[in-house]
Coordinates of C-alpha atoms in Angstrom, one line a residue:
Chain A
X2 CA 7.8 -14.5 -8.3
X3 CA 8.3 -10.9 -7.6
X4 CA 5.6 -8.9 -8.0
X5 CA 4.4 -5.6 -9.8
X6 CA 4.0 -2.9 -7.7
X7 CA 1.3 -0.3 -7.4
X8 CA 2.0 2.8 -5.3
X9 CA 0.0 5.4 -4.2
X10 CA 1.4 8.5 -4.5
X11 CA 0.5 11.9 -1.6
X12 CA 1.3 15.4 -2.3
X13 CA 2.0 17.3 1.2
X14 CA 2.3 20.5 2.1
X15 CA 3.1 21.7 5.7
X16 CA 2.5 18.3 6.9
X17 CA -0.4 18.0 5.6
X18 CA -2.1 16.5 2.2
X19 CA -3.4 18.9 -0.2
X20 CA -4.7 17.2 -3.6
X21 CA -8.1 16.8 -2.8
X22 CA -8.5 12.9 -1.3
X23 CA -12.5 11.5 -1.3
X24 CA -12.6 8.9 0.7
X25 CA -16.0 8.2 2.1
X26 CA -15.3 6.6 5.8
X27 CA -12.3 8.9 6.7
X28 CA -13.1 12.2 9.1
X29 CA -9.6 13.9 7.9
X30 CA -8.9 13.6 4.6
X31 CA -5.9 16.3 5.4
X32 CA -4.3 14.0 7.7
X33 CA -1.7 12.0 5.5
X34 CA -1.3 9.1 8.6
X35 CA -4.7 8.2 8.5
X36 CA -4.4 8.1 4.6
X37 CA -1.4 5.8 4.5
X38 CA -3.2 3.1 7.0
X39 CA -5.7 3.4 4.7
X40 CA -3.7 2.4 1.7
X41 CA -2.1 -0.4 3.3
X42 CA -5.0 -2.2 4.5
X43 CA -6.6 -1.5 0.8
X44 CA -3.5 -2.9 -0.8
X45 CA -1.0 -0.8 -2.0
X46 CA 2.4 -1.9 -2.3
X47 CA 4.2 1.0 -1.2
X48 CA 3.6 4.5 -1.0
X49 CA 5.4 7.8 -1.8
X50 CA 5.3 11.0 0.1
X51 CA 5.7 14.1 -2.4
X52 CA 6.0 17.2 0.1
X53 CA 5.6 20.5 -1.9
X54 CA 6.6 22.5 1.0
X55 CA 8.2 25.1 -0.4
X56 CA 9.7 26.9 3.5
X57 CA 12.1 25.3 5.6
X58 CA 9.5 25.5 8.6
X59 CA 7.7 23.2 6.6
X60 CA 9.9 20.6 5.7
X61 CA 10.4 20.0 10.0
X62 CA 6.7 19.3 9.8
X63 CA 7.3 16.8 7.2
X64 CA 9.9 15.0 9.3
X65 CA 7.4 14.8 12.0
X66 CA 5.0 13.4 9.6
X67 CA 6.9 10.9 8.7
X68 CA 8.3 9.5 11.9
X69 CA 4.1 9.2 12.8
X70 CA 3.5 7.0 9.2
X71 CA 6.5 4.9 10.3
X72 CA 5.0 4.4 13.7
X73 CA 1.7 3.7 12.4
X74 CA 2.4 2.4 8.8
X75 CA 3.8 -1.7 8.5
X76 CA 4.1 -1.0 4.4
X77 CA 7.5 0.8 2.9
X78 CA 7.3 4.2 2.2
X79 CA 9.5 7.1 -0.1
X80 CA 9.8 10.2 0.9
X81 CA 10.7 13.2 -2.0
X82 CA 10.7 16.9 -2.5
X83 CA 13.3 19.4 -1.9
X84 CA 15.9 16.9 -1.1
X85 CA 19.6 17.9 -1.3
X86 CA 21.9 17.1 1.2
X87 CA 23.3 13.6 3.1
X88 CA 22.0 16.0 6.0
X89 CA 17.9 16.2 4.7
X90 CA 18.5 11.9 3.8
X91 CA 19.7 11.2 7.1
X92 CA 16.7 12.9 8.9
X93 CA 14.5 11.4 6.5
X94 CA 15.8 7.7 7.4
X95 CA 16.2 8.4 11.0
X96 CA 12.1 9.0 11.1
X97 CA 11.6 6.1 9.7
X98 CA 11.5 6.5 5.7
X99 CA 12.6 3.5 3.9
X100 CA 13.5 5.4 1.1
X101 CA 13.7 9.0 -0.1
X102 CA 13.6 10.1 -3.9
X103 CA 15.7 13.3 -5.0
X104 CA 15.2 15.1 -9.0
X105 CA 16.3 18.4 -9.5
X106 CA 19.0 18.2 -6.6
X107 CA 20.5 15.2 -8.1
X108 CA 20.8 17.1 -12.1
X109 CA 22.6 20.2 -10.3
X110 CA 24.7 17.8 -8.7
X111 CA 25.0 14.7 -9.9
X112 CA 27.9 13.3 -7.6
X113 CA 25.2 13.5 -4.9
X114 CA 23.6 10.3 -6.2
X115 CA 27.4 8.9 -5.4
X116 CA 27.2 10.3 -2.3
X117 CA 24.2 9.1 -0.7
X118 CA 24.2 6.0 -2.6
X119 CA 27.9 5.4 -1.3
X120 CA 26.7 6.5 2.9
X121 CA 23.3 5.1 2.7
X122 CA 23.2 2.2 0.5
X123 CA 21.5 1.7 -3.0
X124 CA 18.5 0.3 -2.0
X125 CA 17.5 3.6 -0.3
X126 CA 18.1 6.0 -3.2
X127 CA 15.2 6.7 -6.1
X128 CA 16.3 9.2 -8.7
X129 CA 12.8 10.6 -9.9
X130 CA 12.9 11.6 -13.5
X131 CA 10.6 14.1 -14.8
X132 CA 11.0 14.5 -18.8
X133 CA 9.1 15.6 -22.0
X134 CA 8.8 14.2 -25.2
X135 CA 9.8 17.3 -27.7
X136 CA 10.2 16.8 -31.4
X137 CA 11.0 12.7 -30.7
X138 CA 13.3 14.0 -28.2
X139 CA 13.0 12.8 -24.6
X140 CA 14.5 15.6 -22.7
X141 CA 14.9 15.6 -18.6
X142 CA 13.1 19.0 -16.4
X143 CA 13.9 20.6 -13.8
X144 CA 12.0 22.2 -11.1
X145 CA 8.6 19.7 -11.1
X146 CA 9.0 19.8 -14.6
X147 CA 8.8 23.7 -15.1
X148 CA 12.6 24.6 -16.1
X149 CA 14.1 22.1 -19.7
X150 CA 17.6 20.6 -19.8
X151 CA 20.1 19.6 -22.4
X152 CA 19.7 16.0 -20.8
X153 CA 18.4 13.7 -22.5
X154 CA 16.4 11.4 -20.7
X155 CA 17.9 7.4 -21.6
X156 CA 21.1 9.5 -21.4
X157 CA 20.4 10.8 -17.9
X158 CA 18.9 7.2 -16.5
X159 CA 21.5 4.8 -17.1
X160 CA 24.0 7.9 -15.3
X161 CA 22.1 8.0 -12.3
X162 CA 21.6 4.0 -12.4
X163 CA 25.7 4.2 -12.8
X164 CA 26.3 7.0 -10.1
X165 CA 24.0 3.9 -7.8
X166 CA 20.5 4.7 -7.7
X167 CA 18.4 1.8 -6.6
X168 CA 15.6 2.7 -8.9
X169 CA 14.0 5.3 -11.4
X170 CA 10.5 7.0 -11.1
X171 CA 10.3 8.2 -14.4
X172 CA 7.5 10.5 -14.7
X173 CA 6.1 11.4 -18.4
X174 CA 5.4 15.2 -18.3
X175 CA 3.3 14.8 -21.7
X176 CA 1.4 11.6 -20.0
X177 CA 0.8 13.1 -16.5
X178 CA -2.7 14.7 -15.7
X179 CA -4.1 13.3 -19.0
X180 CA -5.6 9.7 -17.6
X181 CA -4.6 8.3 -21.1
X182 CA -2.0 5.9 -19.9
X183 CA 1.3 6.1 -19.6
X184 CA 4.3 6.4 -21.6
X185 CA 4.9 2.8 -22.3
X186 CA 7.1 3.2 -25.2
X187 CA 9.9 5.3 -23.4
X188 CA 9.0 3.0 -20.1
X189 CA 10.0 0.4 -22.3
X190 CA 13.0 1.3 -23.7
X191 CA 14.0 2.6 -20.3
X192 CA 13.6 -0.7 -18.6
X193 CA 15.4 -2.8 -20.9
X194 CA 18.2 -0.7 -20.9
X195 CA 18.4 -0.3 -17.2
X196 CA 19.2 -2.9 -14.5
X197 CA 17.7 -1.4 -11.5
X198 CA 13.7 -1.5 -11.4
X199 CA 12.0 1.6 -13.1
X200 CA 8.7 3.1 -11.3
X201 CA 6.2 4.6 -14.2
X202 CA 4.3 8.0 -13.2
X203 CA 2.1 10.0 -14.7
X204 CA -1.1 9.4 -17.4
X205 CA -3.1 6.4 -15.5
X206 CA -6.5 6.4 -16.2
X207 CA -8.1 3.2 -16.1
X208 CA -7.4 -0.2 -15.2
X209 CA -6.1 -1.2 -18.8
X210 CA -3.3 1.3 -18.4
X211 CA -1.5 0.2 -15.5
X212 CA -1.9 -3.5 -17.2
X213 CA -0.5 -1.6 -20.4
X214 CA 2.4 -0.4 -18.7
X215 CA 3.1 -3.6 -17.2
X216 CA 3.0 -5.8 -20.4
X217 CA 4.1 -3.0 -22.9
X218 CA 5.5 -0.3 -20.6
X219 CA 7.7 -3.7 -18.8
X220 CA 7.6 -1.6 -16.0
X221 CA 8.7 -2.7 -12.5
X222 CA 6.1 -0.8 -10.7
X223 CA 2.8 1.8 -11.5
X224 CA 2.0 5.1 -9.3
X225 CA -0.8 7.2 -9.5
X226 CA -2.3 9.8 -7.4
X227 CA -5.8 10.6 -8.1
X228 CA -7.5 7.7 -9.6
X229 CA -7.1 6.1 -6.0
X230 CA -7.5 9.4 -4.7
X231 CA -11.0 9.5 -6.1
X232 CA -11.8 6.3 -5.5
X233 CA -12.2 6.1 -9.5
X234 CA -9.8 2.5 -8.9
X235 CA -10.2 0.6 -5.9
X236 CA -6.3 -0.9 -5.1
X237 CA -8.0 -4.6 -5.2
X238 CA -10.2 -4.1 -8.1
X239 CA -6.8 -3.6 -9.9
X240 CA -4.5 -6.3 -8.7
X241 CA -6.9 -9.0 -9.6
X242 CA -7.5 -7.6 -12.9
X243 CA -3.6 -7.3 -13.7
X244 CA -3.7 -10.7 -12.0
X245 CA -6.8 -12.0 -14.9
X246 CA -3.9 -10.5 -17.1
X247 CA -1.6 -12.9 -15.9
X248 CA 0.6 -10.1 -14.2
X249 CA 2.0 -11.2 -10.6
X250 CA 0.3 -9.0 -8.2
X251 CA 0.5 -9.3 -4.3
X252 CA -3.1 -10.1 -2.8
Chain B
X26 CA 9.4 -9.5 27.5
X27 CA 12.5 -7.8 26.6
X28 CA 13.5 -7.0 23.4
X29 CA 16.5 -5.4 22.3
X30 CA 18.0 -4.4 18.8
X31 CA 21.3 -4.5 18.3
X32 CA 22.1 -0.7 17.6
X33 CA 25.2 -0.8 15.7
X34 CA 24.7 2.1 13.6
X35 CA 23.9 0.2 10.5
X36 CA 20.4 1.5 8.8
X37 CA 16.3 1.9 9.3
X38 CA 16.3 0.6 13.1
X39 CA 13.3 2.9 14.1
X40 CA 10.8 0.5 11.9
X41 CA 11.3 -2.4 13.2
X42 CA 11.2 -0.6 16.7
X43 CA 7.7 0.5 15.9
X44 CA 7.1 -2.6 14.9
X45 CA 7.1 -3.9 18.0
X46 CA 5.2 -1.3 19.4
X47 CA 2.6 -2.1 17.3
X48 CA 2.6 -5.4 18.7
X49 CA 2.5 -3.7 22.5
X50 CA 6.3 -4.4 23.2
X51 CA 8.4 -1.7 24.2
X52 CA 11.8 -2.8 22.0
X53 CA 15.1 -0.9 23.5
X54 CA 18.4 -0.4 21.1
X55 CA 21.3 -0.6 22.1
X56 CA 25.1 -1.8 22.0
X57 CA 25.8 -2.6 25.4
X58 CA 26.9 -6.3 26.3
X59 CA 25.1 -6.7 29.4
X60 CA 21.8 -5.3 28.1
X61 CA 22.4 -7.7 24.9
X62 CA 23.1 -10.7 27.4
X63 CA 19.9 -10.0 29.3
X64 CA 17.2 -9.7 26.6
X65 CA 14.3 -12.1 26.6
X66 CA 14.8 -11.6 22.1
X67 CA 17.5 -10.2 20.5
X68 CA 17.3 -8.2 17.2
X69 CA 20.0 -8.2 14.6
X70 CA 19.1 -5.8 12.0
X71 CA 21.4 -4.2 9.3
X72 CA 21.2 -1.9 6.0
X73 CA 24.2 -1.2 4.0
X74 CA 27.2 -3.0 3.2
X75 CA 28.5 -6.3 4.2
X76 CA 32.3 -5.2 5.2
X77 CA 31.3 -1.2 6.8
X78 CA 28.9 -3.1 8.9
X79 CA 31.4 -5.9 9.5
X80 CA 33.6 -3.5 11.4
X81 CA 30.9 -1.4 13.0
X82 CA 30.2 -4.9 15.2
X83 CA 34.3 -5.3 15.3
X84 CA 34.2 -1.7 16.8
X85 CA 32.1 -1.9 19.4
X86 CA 33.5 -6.0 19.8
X87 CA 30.0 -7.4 19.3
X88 CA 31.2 -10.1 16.5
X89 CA 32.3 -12.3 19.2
X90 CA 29.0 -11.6 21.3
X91 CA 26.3 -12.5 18.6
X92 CA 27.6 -15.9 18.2
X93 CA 27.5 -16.7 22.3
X94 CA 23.6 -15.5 22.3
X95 CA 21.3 -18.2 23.8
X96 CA 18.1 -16.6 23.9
X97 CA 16.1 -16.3 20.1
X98 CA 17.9 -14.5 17.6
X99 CA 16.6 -12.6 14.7
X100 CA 18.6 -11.3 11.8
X101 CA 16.9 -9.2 9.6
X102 CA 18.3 -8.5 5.9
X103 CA 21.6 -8.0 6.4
X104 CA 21.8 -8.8 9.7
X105 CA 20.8 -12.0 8.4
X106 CA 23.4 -12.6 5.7
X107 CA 26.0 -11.2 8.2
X108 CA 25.3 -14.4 10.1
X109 CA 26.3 -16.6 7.6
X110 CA 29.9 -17.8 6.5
X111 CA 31.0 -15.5 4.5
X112 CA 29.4 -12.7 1.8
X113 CA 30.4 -11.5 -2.2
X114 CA 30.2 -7.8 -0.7
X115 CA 33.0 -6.3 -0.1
X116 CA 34.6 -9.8 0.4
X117 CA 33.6 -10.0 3.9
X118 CA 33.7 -12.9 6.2
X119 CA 30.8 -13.5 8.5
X120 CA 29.7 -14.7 12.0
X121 CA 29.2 -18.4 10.6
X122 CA 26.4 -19.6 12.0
X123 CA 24.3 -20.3 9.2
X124 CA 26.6 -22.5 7.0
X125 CA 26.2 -21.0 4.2
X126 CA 27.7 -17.7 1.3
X127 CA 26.0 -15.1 0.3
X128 CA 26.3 -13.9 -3.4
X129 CA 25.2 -11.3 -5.3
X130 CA 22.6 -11.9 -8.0
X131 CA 23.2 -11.9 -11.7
X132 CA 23.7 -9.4 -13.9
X133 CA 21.4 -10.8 -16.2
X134 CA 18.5 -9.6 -13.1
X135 CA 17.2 -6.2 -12.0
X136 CA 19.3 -5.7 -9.1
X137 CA 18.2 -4.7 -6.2
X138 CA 15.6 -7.4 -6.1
X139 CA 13.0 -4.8 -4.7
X140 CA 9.5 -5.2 -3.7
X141 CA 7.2 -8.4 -3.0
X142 CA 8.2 -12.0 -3.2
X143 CA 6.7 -15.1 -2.3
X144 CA 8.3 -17.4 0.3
X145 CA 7.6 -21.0 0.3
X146 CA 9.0 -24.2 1.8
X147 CA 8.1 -23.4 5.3
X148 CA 9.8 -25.1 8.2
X149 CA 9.7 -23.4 11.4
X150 CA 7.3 -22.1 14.3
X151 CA 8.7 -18.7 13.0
X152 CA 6.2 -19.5 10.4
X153 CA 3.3 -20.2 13.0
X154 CA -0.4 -19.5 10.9
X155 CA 1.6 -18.0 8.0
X156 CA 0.2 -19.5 4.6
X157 CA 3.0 -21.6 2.1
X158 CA 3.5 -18.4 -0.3
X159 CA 2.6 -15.8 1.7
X160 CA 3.8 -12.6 0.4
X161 CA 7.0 -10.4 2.3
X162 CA 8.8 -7.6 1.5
X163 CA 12.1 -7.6 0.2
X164 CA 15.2 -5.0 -1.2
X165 CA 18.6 -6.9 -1.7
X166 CA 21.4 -7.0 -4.2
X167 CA 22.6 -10.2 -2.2
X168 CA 21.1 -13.3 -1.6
X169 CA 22.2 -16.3 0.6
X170 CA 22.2 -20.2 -1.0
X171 CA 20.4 -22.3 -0.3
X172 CA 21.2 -24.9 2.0
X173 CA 19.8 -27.6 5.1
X174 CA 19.3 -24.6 7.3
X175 CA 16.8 -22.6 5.1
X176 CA 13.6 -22.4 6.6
X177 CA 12.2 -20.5 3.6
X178 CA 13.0 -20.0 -0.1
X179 CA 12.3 -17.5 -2.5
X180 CA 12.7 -17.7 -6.3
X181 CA 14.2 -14.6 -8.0
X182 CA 15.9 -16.1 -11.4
X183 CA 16.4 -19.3 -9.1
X184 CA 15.9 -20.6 -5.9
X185 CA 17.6 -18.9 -2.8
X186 CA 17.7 -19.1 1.0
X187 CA 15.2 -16.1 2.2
X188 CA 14.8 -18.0 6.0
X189 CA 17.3 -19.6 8.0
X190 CA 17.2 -21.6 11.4
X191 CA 20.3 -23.2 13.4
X192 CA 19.7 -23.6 17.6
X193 CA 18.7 -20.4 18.8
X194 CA 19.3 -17.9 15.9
X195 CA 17.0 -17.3 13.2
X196 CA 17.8 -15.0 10.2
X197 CA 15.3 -13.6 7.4
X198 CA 16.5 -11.7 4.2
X199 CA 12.4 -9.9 4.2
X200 CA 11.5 -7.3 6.5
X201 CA 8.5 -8.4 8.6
X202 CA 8.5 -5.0 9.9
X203 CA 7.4 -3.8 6.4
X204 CA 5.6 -6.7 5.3
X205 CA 1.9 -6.1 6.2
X206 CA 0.2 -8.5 8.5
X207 CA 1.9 -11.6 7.3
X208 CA 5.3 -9.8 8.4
X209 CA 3.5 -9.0 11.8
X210 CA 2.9 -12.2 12.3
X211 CA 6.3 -13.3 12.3
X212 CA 7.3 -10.9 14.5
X213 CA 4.5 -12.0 16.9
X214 CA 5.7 -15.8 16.3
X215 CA 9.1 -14.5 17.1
X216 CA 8.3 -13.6 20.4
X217 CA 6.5 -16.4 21.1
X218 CA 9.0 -19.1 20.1

């Protein structure tokens, strides 16, 4: 059987991670390499790179970053942030990502998902969604969630799984930061409306809410940032707890 | 021990490259006849679709190489389906070595299958020390049947072909370059063969 998916999930800036990372036996906790290795030998199904960098400097420091976690790293890995062109994907891929995510790039533009869908293939495209709940009204942001749009988030998924994503990250703006779980209702609806797998971000907290969002959320895979971060979950702790739960986990 | 990977302009070459680093060889790419020829392993990787990646290998006249190969073969995801008869994508016929079609799954599945599967039914020294439902990574759309030549099968909605064996090629629809240890293994046991 396939299996659910839980994905770690690194902010970077300048090449570098910046959310604070606690992990007792590693020197550099900065050094977003030694973090990955880390992650795959704990577990983790895949990771996703988030790089925040907000200069174009930057972003060359990220493709050097990500050519050393391919060399180094024998899990998949997503690389997002700041993504707009065939041009930024085909760096990306050249280093080594297995898959890149784009957001705000993709709702100026949504041909782009065509586009790189079309050169690259599917299976290489994430759309990440970022969207708020607002008087019952599930409505798609812009800018790391800073800036609203008309869109309306079911709306806006099954487009981009039309235009040829190969998967949504749908990140729940009122869930994320919170640790209260995530936003299994829309996760739900989402992935029984959508035939590419759906990745649910934002609100875990505890154990019981990545098995929540597997059984209620029927989500295809879970990320979370600082509960691993922390050490607050420990990746195998999890997976055989979802596994107790009867939910198919690789370990 | 010389490895080469068919460079054929057709997707993520560079991890399976490292790959092989990892495991202290040195793999070259290339698309060069002679080097091909002379390669202790030959690697036949592919992302994308079936028919573009068809006529890359028309292009550069490797369609009729791959099939004269004596040394160990590997196709990797596409590279593996593009070695069988014939493929749903794009209606594209294949090299034919491994009698059997590849189709695409139903639309009744999420599709791409992405993420990890088991693999079970294990037939092969490719498999060397690798447990009977070991897990391996996967991202496909397409899958081959299943047929005398699988050496591995996977179960997404139904049974399918994720390994295949026939003489001296070898085809697998996972990436061991991106499937932990168990993948690494493979890779090792490919080398090895």
């Amino acid at each position: 059987m396939l299996t659910k998916r839980i994905i770690p999930c690194l902010d970077i800036k300048n090449g570098r991670t910046v959310k604070g990372v606690n992990f007792v036996n590693l020197i550099d906790a900065g050094d977003p390499v030694a973090l990955a290795k880390q992650y795959a030998e704990k577990g983790a199904d895949e990771l996703v790179f988030l790089d925040i960098s907000a200069t174009l400097e930057a972003r060359k420091t990220t493709l050097d970053m990500v050519l050393r976690v391919a060399e180094q790293v024998n899990i998949p890995f997503t690389v997002g942030g700041g993504i707009s062109s065939i041009e930024d994907v085909d760096a990306l891929l050249k280093c080594g990502a297995d898959k890149v995510s784009i957001n705000s790039s993709a709702i100026k533009r949504p041909g782009l998902i065509n586009e790189l869908s079309n050169k690259f293939g599917s299976q290489c495209i994430v759309v990440a969604i970022d969207a708020k709940q607002i008087n019952k009204q599930w409505k798609v942001h812009l800018a790391g969630g800073s800036i609203p749009t008309d869109l309306d988030l079911f709306d806006w998924a099954k487009e981009v799984e039309q235009r040829g994503a190969g998967e949504i990250l749908f990140t729940s703006m009122n869930n994320d930061g919170t640790k209260d779980g995530f936003a299994n209702e829309a996760l739900a609806q989402l992935s029984t409306t959508l035939n590419i797998p759906l990745i649910a971000s934002g609100g875990a907290g505890s154990v019981q809410h990545f098995v929540d969002t597997f059984k209620v959320g029927k989500s295809d895979a879970a990320l979370a940032a600082s509960v691993f971060h922390f050490g607050e979950i420990e990746i195998k702790d999890l997976k055989e707890e979802l596994r107790k739960n009867n939910i198919e986990v690789r370990l | 021990m010389k490895v080469v990977i068919i460079d054929y302009g057709a997707g993520n070459i560079k991890s399976i490259q490292f790959a092989f680093k990892r495991l202290g060889v040195d793999a070259i790419l290339s698309n060069q006849p002679e080097e091909i020829i002379a390669a202790d392993r030959v690697i036949f990787p592919g992302v994308g679709e079936a028919s573009s990646a068809i006529s890359m290998l028309k292009e550069s006249g490797l369609d009729g190489l791959i099939p004269k190969l004596k040394q160990p073969v590997l196709g990797i995801c596409l590279g593996m389906q593009l070695l069988c008869n014939d493929t749903e994508e794009g209606q594209t016929k294949g090299l034919g070595i491994f009698d059997t079609s590849v189709k695409r799954f139903s639309k009744d599945l999420k599709v791409p299958q992405m993420g990890w599967n088991t693999i079970t039914g294990l037939k092969s020294n490719l498999f060397k020390g690798i447990n009977d439902n070991a897990f391996m990574y996967l991202v496909h759309s397409y899958y081959a049947e299943n047929c005398e030549q699988a050496i591995a099968t996977t179960s997404y909605g139904f049974e399918y072909a994720s390994a295949l064996e026939h003489d001296n090629f070898y085809g697998v629809q996972f990436h061991p370059e991106k499937s932990a240890s168990a993948g690494e293994l493979l890779l090792k046991n490919f080398l090895e063969l």
